[in-house]
Amino acid sequence: MLGGNAGFVVGAAILFVSAALVGWGCGVLFEELPWRALGWSLHAGWFRNFSIGSAIGTASLVLAAALTIVTRGLSFNLDALSAASIEKTLLLSAVIFIVAAAAEEVLFRGYPLQTLTRARLAWLGVFLTSVPFAVVHLNNPNVSRGFTFVNTALAGVWLAIAYLRTRSLWFPLGLHWSWNWMQASIFGLPVSGIERLAPAPLLHAMNAGPDWLTGGAYGIEGGAACTIALLISTVIVWRTKLIRSAL
């Protein structure tokens, strides 16, 4: 059996293919919808949306980290590793996080959210996809149940709004993968409690606490700094005029 990052990528790829096929099949069977309705078509502006999402996701995680730095909860030093090891981690982990984020996007922001949106029940779709998105993370290592649930549900809302703004999954995919990549590969933090996804990050993190702010062993997603950053970023995602709708 595959282990480590290879197993993680294979599992994410299987999840992506399975969720995409089920979503597409339901669309065809129940609504006679084409593949592009699932949100993965290369519509005009898709790469722009992905790039802007990646920039906003990066800036949002940097904001969360900055809040912990100015309050002296976290500090960061350059990791004492070879440049070659760091470069390899930066590149390979980008692939890992894009595949993993794509799988979660098509599963949670795919057919269920999209169907309820077409039925003009987007608010219900956001709720019914964001809460399960939060619940499945409660079994992750070092979970901090209060902040983990709240922050992951808030992240679900953040990503769902990104879909609603564009009616495609490229914008939320950009937000999602870049947030995770910055956590693990740049700042050397756990991603939702999972460590070693980026074995040679650029920076080494030192946690002075308190855990309610920094997230402790779960990572920054388990603390108040994440809550503040996601609230601000959600407003930015909702109001930005830089993206293009797929409709």
PDB file of C-alpha atoms in Angstrom:
ATOM      1  CA  MET A   1       0.000   0.000   0.000  1.00  0.00           C
ATOM      2  CA  LEU A   2       1.064   3.564  -0.673  1.00  0.00           C
ATOM      3  CA  GLY A   3       1.940   5.625   2.361  1.00  0.00           C
ATOM      4  CA  GLY A   4       2.950   9.178   3.137  1.00  0.00           C
ATOM      5  CA  ASN A   5       2.335  11.937   0.625  1.00  0.00           C
ATOM      6  CA  ALA A   6       1.968   9.511  -2.299  1.00  0.00           C
ATOM      7  CA  GLY A   7      -0.903   7.777  -0.560  1.00  0.00           C
ATOM      8  CA  PHE A   8      -2.416  11.137   0.356  1.00  0.00           C
ATOM      9  CA  VAL A   9      -2.379  12.288  -3.288  1.00  0.00           C
ATOM     10  CA  VAL A  10      -3.775   8.996  -4.600  1.00  0.00           C
ATOM     11  CA  GLY A  11      -6.580   9.117  -2.035  1.00  0.00           C
ATOM     12  CA  ALA A  12      -7.393  12.711  -2.949  1.00  0.00           C
ATOM     13  CA  ALA A  13      -7.345  11.876  -6.664  1.00  0.00           C
ATOM     14  CA  ILE A  14      -9.741   8.954  -6.132  1.00  0.00           C
ATOM     15  CA  LEU A  15     -12.040  11.205  -4.100  1.00  0.00           C
ATOM     16  CA  PHE A  16     -11.945  13.864  -6.830  1.00  0.00           C
ATOM     17  CA  VAL A  17     -12.777  11.433  -9.640  1.00  0.00           C
ATOM     18  CA  SER A  18     -15.519   9.741  -7.612  1.00  0.00           C
ATOM     19  CA  ALA A  19     -17.188  12.993  -6.510  1.00  0.00           C
ATOM     20  CA  ALA A  20     -16.906  14.502 -10.003  1.00  0.00           C
ATOM     21  CA  LEU A  21     -18.428  11.453 -11.670  1.00  0.00           C
ATOM     22  CA  VAL A  22     -21.275  11.239  -9.154  1.00  0.00           C
ATOM     23  CA  GLY A  23     -21.972  14.974  -9.431  1.00  0.00           C
ATOM     24  CA  TRP A  24     -21.874  14.899 -13.216  1.00  0.00           C
ATOM     25  CA  GLY A  25     -24.025  11.772 -13.314  1.00  0.00           C
ATOM     26  CA  CYS A  26     -26.651  13.315 -11.039  1.00  0.00           C
ATOM     27  CA  GLY A  27     -26.653  16.436 -13.179  1.00  0.00           C
ATOM     28  CA  VAL A  28     -27.220  14.427 -16.338  1.00  0.00           C
ATOM     29  CA  LEU A  29     -29.788  12.064 -14.807  1.00  0.00           C
ATOM     30  CA  PHE A  30     -31.922  14.540 -12.878  1.00  0.00           C
ATOM     31  CA  GLU A  31     -31.451  17.833 -14.738  1.00  0.00           C
ATOM     32  CA  GLU A  32     -29.917  16.965 -18.125  1.00  0.00           C
ATOM     33  CA  LEU A  33     -26.954  19.208 -17.358  1.00  0.00           C
ATOM     34  CA  PRO A  34     -23.668  19.177 -19.278  1.00  0.00           C
ATOM     35  CA  TRP A  35     -20.263  18.573 -17.657  1.00  0.00           C
ATOM     36  CA  ARG A  36     -19.508  22.305 -17.541  1.00  0.00           C
ATOM     37  CA  ALA A  37     -22.348  22.776 -15.036  1.00  0.00           C
ATOM     38  CA  LEU A  38     -20.176  21.066 -12.403  1.00  0.00           C
ATOM     39  CA  GLY A  39     -17.859  24.083 -12.363  1.00  0.00           C
ATOM     40  CA  TRP A  40     -14.701  22.765 -13.989  1.00  0.00           C
ATOM     41  CA  SER A  41     -15.074  24.080 -17.536  1.00  0.00           C
ATOM     42  CA  LEU A  42     -12.298  26.247 -18.972  1.00  0.00           C
ATOM     43  CA  HIS A  43     -14.620  29.227 -19.301  1.00  0.00           C
ATOM     44  CA  ALA A  44     -13.452  32.734 -20.150  1.00  0.00           C
ATOM     45  CA  GLY A  45     -11.459  34.015 -17.180  1.00  0.00           C
ATOM     46  CA  TRP A  46     -11.056  30.654 -15.422  1.00  0.00           C
ATOM     47  CA  PHE A  47      -7.304  31.039 -14.971  1.00  0.00           C
ATOM     48  CA  ARG A  48      -7.716  34.634 -13.838  1.00  0.00           C
ATOM     49  CA  ASN A  49     -10.186  33.477 -11.198  1.00  0.00           C
ATOM     50  CA  PHE A  50      -7.831  30.714 -10.085  1.00  0.00           C
ATOM     51  CA  SER A  51      -4.897  33.149  -9.881  1.00  0.00           C
ATOM     52  CA  ILE A  52      -6.833  35.808  -7.979  1.00  0.00           C
ATOM     53  CA  GLY A  53      -8.157  33.134  -5.619  1.00  0.00           C
ATOM     54  CA  SER A  54      -4.591  31.938  -5.044  1.00  0.00           C
ATOM     55  CA  ALA A  55      -3.479  35.497  -4.268  1.00  0.00           C
ATOM     56  CA  ILE A  56      -6.345  36.101  -1.835  1.00  0.00           C
ATOM     57  CA  GLY A  57      -5.826  32.728  -0.159  1.00  0.00           C
ATOM     58  CA  THR A  58      -2.135  33.505   0.269  1.00  0.00           C
ATOM     59  CA  ALA A  59      -2.819  36.960   1.682  1.00  0.00           C
ATOM     60  CA  SER A  60      -5.474  35.584   4.049  1.00  0.00           C
ATOM     61  CA  LEU A  61      -3.107  33.046   5.582  1.00  0.00           C
ATOM     62  CA  VAL A  62      -0.378  35.686   5.833  1.00  0.00           C
ATOM     63  CA  LEU A  63      -2.854  37.896   7.716  1.00  0.00           C
ATOM     64  CA  ALA A  64      -3.651  35.067  10.160  1.00  0.00           C
ATOM     65  CA  ALA A  65       0.066  34.442  10.706  1.00  0.00           C
ATOM     66  CA  ALA A  66       0.745  38.161  11.112  1.00  0.00           C
ATOM     67  CA  LEU A  67      -1.883  38.370  13.860  1.00  0.00           C
ATOM     68  CA  THR A  68      -0.080  35.641  15.792  1.00  0.00           C
ATOM     69  CA  ILE A  69       3.300  37.297  15.228  1.00  0.00           C
ATOM     70  CA  VAL A  70       2.285  40.768  16.463  1.00  0.00           C
ATOM     71  CA  THR A  71       0.697  39.216  19.555  1.00  0.00           C
ATOM     72  CA  ARG A  72       3.852  37.084  20.067  1.00  0.00           C
ATOM     73  CA  GLY A  73       1.929  33.848  19.871  1.00  0.00           C
ATOM     74  CA  LEU A  74       4.003  32.467  16.998  1.00  0.00           C
ATOM     75  CA  SER A  75       7.489  33.251  15.777  1.00  0.00           C
ATOM     76  CA  PHE A  76       9.225  32.037  12.638  1.00  0.00           C
ATOM     77  CA  ASN A  77      12.817  31.409  11.609  1.00  0.00           C
ATOM     78  CA  LEU A  78      14.304  30.225   8.346  1.00  0.00           C
ATOM     79  CA  ASP A  79      14.483  26.431   8.416  1.00  0.00           C
ATOM     80  CA  ALA A  80      18.040  25.067   8.561  1.00  0.00           C
ATOM     81  CA  LEU A  81      17.617  22.848   5.512  1.00  0.00           C
ATOM     82  CA  SER A  82      19.234  22.785   2.103  1.00  0.00           C
ATOM     83  CA  ALA A  83      17.846  25.036  -0.627  1.00  0.00           C
ATOM     84  CA  ALA A  84      17.300  21.967  -2.814  1.00  0.00           C
ATOM     85  CA  SER A  85      15.132  20.290  -0.151  1.00  0.00           C
ATOM     86  CA  ILE A  86      13.055  23.430   0.331  1.00  0.00           C
ATOM     87  CA  GLU A  87      12.580  23.922  -3.421  1.00  0.00           C
ATOM     88  CA  LYS A  88      11.493  20.305  -3.824  1.00  0.00           C
ATOM     89  CA  THR A  89       8.982  20.679  -1.000  1.00  0.00           C
ATOM     90  CA  LEU A  90       7.575  23.923  -2.400  1.00  0.00           C
ATOM     91  CA  LEU A  91       6.956  22.357  -5.813  1.00  0.00           C
ATOM     92  CA  LEU A  92       5.748  18.905  -4.811  1.00  0.00           C
ATOM     93  CA  SER A  93       3.531  20.179  -2.010  1.00  0.00           C
ATOM     94  CA  ALA A  94       1.857  22.584  -4.451  1.00  0.00           C
ATOM     95  CA  VAL A  95       0.722  19.561  -6.478  1.00  0.00           C
ATOM     96  CA  ILE A  96      -0.418  17.776  -3.318  1.00  0.00           C
ATOM     97  CA  PHE A  97      -2.487  20.716  -2.118  1.00  0.00           C
ATOM     98  CA  ILE A  98      -4.037  21.456  -5.517  1.00  0.00           C
ATOM     99  CA  VAL A  99      -5.204  17.852  -5.899  1.00  0.00           C
ATOM    100  CA  ALA A 100      -6.475  17.679  -2.306  1.00  0.00           C
ATOM    101  CA  ALA A 101      -8.273  21.025  -2.559  1.00  0.00           C
ATOM    102  CA  ALA A 102      -9.849  20.083  -5.900  1.00  0.00           C
ATOM    103  CA  ALA A 103     -11.220  16.893  -4.328  1.00  0.00           C
ATOM    104  CA  GLU A 104     -12.792  18.778  -1.417  1.00  0.00           C
ATOM    105  CA  GLU A 105     -14.170  21.485  -3.686  1.00  0.00           C
ATOM    106  CA  VAL A 106     -15.982  19.111  -6.024  1.00  0.00           C
ATOM    107  CA  LEU A 107     -17.289  17.174  -3.020  1.00  0.00           C
ATOM    108  CA  PHE A 108     -18.498  20.092  -0.878  1.00  0.00           C
ATOM    109  CA  ARG A 109     -18.999  22.927  -3.387  1.00  0.00           C
ATOM    110  CA  GLY A 110     -20.078  20.600  -6.199  1.00  0.00           C
ATOM    111  CA  TYR A 111     -23.495  19.203  -7.095  1.00  0.00           C
ATOM    112  CA  PRO A 112     -25.346  19.689  -3.738  1.00  0.00           C
ATOM    113  CA  LEU A 113     -24.470  23.388  -3.381  1.00  0.00           C
ATOM    114  CA  GLN A 114     -24.945  23.995  -7.087  1.00  0.00           C
ATOM    115  CA  THR A 115     -28.343  22.286  -7.209  1.00  0.00           C
ATOM    116  CA  LEU A 116     -29.678  24.288  -4.272  1.00  0.00           C
ATOM    117  CA  THR A 117     -28.290  27.443  -5.862  1.00  0.00           C
ATOM    118  CA  ARG A 118     -30.168  26.702  -9.091  1.00  0.00           C
ATOM    119  CA  ALA A 119     -33.283  26.216  -6.924  1.00  0.00           C
ATOM    120  CA  ARG A 120     -32.684  29.694  -5.447  1.00  0.00           C
ATOM    121  CA  LEU A 121     -31.846  28.172  -2.074  1.00  0.00           C
ATOM    122  CA  ALA A 122     -28.192  29.155  -2.040  1.00  0.00           C
ATOM    123  CA  TRP A 123     -28.310  30.071   1.665  1.00  0.00           C
ATOM    124  CA  LEU A 124     -29.470  26.529   2.458  1.00  0.00           C
ATOM    125  CA  GLY A 125     -26.784  25.088   0.209  1.00  0.00           C
ATOM    126  CA  VAL A 126     -24.102  27.092   1.996  1.00  0.00           C
ATOM    127  CA  PHE A 127     -25.317  25.818   5.372  1.00  0.00           C
ATOM    128  CA  LEU A 128     -25.743  22.182   4.314  1.00  0.00           C
ATOM    129  CA  THR A 129     -22.262  22.016   2.790  1.00  0.00           C
ATOM    130  CA  SER A 130     -20.315  24.110   5.304  1.00  0.00           C
ATOM    131  CA  VAL A 131     -21.472  22.232   8.412  1.00  0.00           C
ATOM    132  CA  PRO A 132     -20.515  18.753   7.086  1.00  0.00           C
ATOM    133  CA  PHE A 133     -17.235  20.259   5.842  1.00  0.00           C
ATOM    134  CA  ALA A 134     -16.546  21.263   9.452  1.00  0.00           C
ATOM    135  CA  VAL A 135     -17.748  17.986  10.948  1.00  0.00           C
ATOM    136  CA  VAL A 136     -15.419  15.780   8.873  1.00  0.00           C
ATOM    137  CA  HIS A 137     -12.425  17.733  10.209  1.00  0.00           C
ATOM    138  CA  LEU A 138     -13.302  16.942  13.833  1.00  0.00           C
ATOM    139  CA  ASN A 139     -11.550  13.577  13.552  1.00  0.00           C
ATOM    140  CA  ASN A 140      -8.240  15.146  12.545  1.00  0.00           C
ATOM    141  CA  PRO A 141      -5.202  14.941  14.868  1.00  0.00           C
ATOM    142  CA  ASN A 142      -4.874  17.440  17.740  1.00  0.00           C
ATOM    143  CA  VAL A 143      -8.352  18.810  17.119  1.00  0.00           C
ATOM    144  CA  SER A 144      -9.558  21.817  19.120  1.00  0.00           C
ATOM    145  CA  ARG A 145     -13.276  21.165  18.819  1.00  0.00           C
ATOM    146  CA  GLY A 146     -14.633  24.660  19.404  1.00  0.00           C
ATOM    147  CA  PHE A 147     -12.365  26.637  17.111  1.00  0.00           C
ATOM    148  CA  THR A 148     -11.904  23.740  14.681  1.00  0.00           C
ATOM    149  CA  PHE A 149     -15.628  23.507  14.032  1.00  0.00           C
ATOM    150  CA  VAL A 150     -16.236  27.260  13.884  1.00  0.00           C
ATOM    151  CA  ASN A 151     -13.244  28.027  11.686  1.00  0.00           C
ATOM    152  CA  THR A 152     -13.786  25.122   9.297  1.00  0.00           C
ATOM    153  CA  ALA A 153     -17.471  25.972   8.950  1.00  0.00           C
ATOM    154  CA  LEU A 154     -16.463  29.569   8.309  1.00  0.00           C
ATOM    155  CA  ALA A 155     -13.965  28.351   5.704  1.00  0.00           C
ATOM    156  CA  GLY A 156     -16.828  26.422   4.097  1.00  0.00           C
ATOM    157  CA  VAL A 157     -18.846  29.645   3.881  1.00  0.00           C
ATOM    158  CA  TRP A 158     -15.791  31.489   2.504  1.00  0.00           C
ATOM    159  CA  LEU A 159     -15.338  28.892  -0.245  1.00  0.00           C
ATOM    160  CA  ALA A 160     -19.064  28.611  -0.982  1.00  0.00           C
ATOM    161  CA  ILE A 161     -19.297  32.370  -1.465  1.00  0.00           C
ATOM    162  CA  ALA A 162     -16.355  32.139  -3.844  1.00  0.00           C
ATOM    163  CA  TYR A 163     -18.351  29.629  -5.888  1.00  0.00           C
ATOM    164  CA  LEU A 164     -21.496  31.779  -5.778  1.00  0.00           C
ATOM    165  CA  ARG A 165     -19.566  34.792  -7.038  1.00  0.00           C
ATOM    166  CA  THR A 166     -18.295  32.967 -10.123  1.00  0.00           C
ATOM    167  CA  ARG A 167     -20.499  29.860 -10.583  1.00  0.00           C
ATOM    168  CA  SER A 168     -17.318  27.856 -11.096  1.00  0.00           C
ATOM    169  CA  LEU A 169     -14.869  26.045  -8.823  1.00  0.00           C
ATOM    170  CA  TRP A 170     -11.663  27.700 -10.041  1.00  0.00           C
ATOM    171  CA  PHE A 171     -11.927  30.683  -7.695  1.00  0.00           C
ATOM    172  CA  PRO A 172     -12.547  28.598  -4.530  1.00  0.00           C
ATOM    173  CA  LEU A 173      -9.853  26.148  -5.632  1.00  0.00           C
ATOM    174  CA  GLY A 174      -7.349  29.025  -5.739  1.00  0.00           C
ATOM    175  CA  LEU A 175      -8.350  30.152  -2.249  1.00  0.00           C
ATOM    176  CA  HIS A 176      -8.242  26.642  -0.816  1.00  0.00           C
ATOM    177  CA  TRP A 177      -4.949  25.253  -2.109  1.00  0.00           C
ATOM    178  CA  SER A 178      -2.944  28.444  -1.525  1.00  0.00           C
ATOM    179  CA  TRP A 179      -4.157  28.767   2.075  1.00  0.00           C
ATOM    180  CA  ASN A 180      -3.037  25.206   2.817  1.00  0.00           C
ATOM    181  CA  TRP A 181       0.226  25.558   0.893  1.00  0.00           C
ATOM    182  CA  MET A 182       1.184  28.709   2.770  1.00  0.00           C
ATOM    183  CA  GLN A 183       0.471  27.019   6.104  1.00  0.00           C
ATOM    184  CA  ALA A 184       2.574  23.946   5.474  1.00  0.00           C
ATOM    185  CA  SER A 185       5.201  24.825   2.879  1.00  0.00           C
ATOM    186  CA  ILE A 186       6.000  28.425   3.799  1.00  0.00           C
ATOM    187  CA  PHE A 187       5.192  28.756   7.507  1.00  0.00           C
ATOM    188  CA  GLY A 188       5.837  25.146   8.517  1.00  0.00           C
ATOM    189  CA  LEU A 189       2.497  24.766  10.304  1.00  0.00           C
ATOM    190  CA  PRO A 190       0.173  21.740  10.484  1.00  0.00           C
ATOM    191  CA  VAL A 191      -2.749  21.795   8.048  1.00  0.00           C
ATOM    192  CA  SER A 192      -5.936  20.999   9.952  1.00  0.00           C
ATOM    193  CA  GLY A 193      -3.843  19.071  12.476  1.00  0.00           C
ATOM    194  CA  ILE A 194      -1.964  17.071   9.815  1.00  0.00           C
ATOM    195  CA  GLU A 195       1.812  17.384   9.869  1.00  0.00           C
ATOM    196  CA  ARG A 196       4.611  16.410   7.472  1.00  0.00           C
ATOM    197  CA  LEU A 197       2.708  17.226   4.286  1.00  0.00           C
ATOM    198  CA  ALA A 198       5.600  19.585   3.597  1.00  0.00           C
ATOM    199  CA  PRO A 199       8.760  17.907   4.992  1.00  0.00           C
ATOM    200  CA  ALA A 200      11.096  20.829   4.250  1.00  0.00           C
ATOM    201  CA  PRO A 201       9.182  24.118   4.671  1.00  0.00           C
ATOM    202  CA  LEU A 202      10.757  27.513   4.182  1.00  0.00           C
ATOM    203  CA  LEU A 203      10.170  28.579   7.796  1.00  0.00           C
ATOM    204  CA  HIS A 204      10.196  26.866  11.176  1.00  0.00           C
ATOM    205  CA  ALA A 205       7.361  27.850  13.530  1.00  0.00           C
ATOM    206  CA  MET A 206       7.686  28.200  17.310  1.00  0.00           C
ATOM    207  CA  ASN A 207       4.451  28.360  19.311  1.00  0.00           C
ATOM    208  CA  ALA A 208       4.433  30.411  22.513  1.00  0.00           C
ATOM    209  CA  GLY A 209       0.629  30.351  22.792  1.00  0.00           C
ATOM    210  CA  PRO A 210      -1.968  30.873  23.969  1.00  0.00           C
ATOM    211  CA  ASP A 211      -3.477  28.019  21.972  1.00  0.00           C
ATOM    212  CA  TRP A 212      -6.846  29.780  21.664  1.00  0.00           C
ATOM    213  CA  LEU A 213      -5.070  32.354  19.510  1.00  0.00           C
ATOM    214  CA  THR A 214      -2.486  30.251  17.640  1.00  0.00           C
ATOM    215  CA  GLY A 215      -4.337  26.943  17.366  1.00  0.00           C
ATOM    216  CA  GLY A 216      -1.645  24.996  19.219  1.00  0.00           C
ATOM    217  CA  ALA A 217      -0.781  21.570  17.824  1.00  0.00           C
ATOM    218  CA  TYR A 218      -3.746  21.653  15.433  1.00  0.00           C
ATOM    219  CA  GLY A 219      -2.256  24.575  13.571  1.00  0.00           C
ATOM    220  CA  ILE A 220      -3.443  28.093  12.950  1.00  0.00           C
ATOM    221  CA  GLU A 221      -6.899  26.882  11.871  1.00  0.00           C
ATOM    222  CA  GLY A 222      -7.603  26.012  15.502  1.00  0.00           C
ATOM    223  CA  GLY A 223      -7.304  29.562  16.853  1.00  0.00           C
ATOM    224  CA  ALA A 224      -8.839  33.028  16.872  1.00  0.00           C
ATOM    225  CA  ALA A 225      -6.258  34.468  14.467  1.00  0.00           C
ATOM    226  CA  CYS A 226      -7.731  32.236  11.772  1.00  0.00           C
ATOM    227  CA  THR A 227     -11.279  33.326  12.649  1.00  0.00           C
ATOM    228  CA  ILE A 228     -10.416  37.002  12.191  1.00  0.00           C
ATOM    229  CA  ALA A 229      -8.530  36.410   8.938  1.00  0.00           C
ATOM    230  CA  LEU A 230     -11.355  34.333   7.432  1.00  0.00           C
ATOM    231  CA  LEU A 231     -14.014  36.897   8.359  1.00  0.00           C
ATOM    232  CA  ILE A 232     -12.028  39.662   6.670  1.00  0.00           C
ATOM    233  CA  SER A 233     -11.258  37.505   3.639  1.00  0.00           C
ATOM    234  CA  THR A 234     -14.917  36.471   3.256  1.00  0.00           C
ATOM    235  CA  VAL A 235     -15.911  40.119   2.943  1.00  0.00           C
ATOM    236  CA  ILE A 236     -13.170  40.655   0.351  1.00  0.00           C
ATOM    237  CA  VAL A 237     -14.269  37.589  -1.641  1.00  0.00           C
ATOM    238  CA  TRP A 238     -17.868  38.785  -1.595  1.00  0.00           C
ATOM    239  CA  ARG A 239     -17.027  42.313  -2.729  1.00  0.00           C
ATOM    240  CA  THR A 240     -14.130  41.869  -5.139  1.00  0.00           C
ATOM    241  CA  LYS A 241     -14.777  42.959  -8.729  1.00  0.00           C
ATOM    242  CA  LEU A 242     -11.615  41.347 -10.129  1.00  0.00           C
ATOM    243  CA  ILE A 243     -13.188  37.962 -10.913  1.00  0.00           C
ATOM    244  CA  ARG A 244     -15.381  36.795 -13.799  1.00  0.00           C
ATOM    245  CA  SER A 245     -18.560  34.742 -13.678  1.00  0.00           C
ATOM    246  CA  ALA A 246     -18.762  31.537 -15.695  1.00  0.00           C
ATOM    247  CA  LEU A 247     -22.378  32.374 -16.647  1.00  0.00           C
TER     248      LEU A 247
END
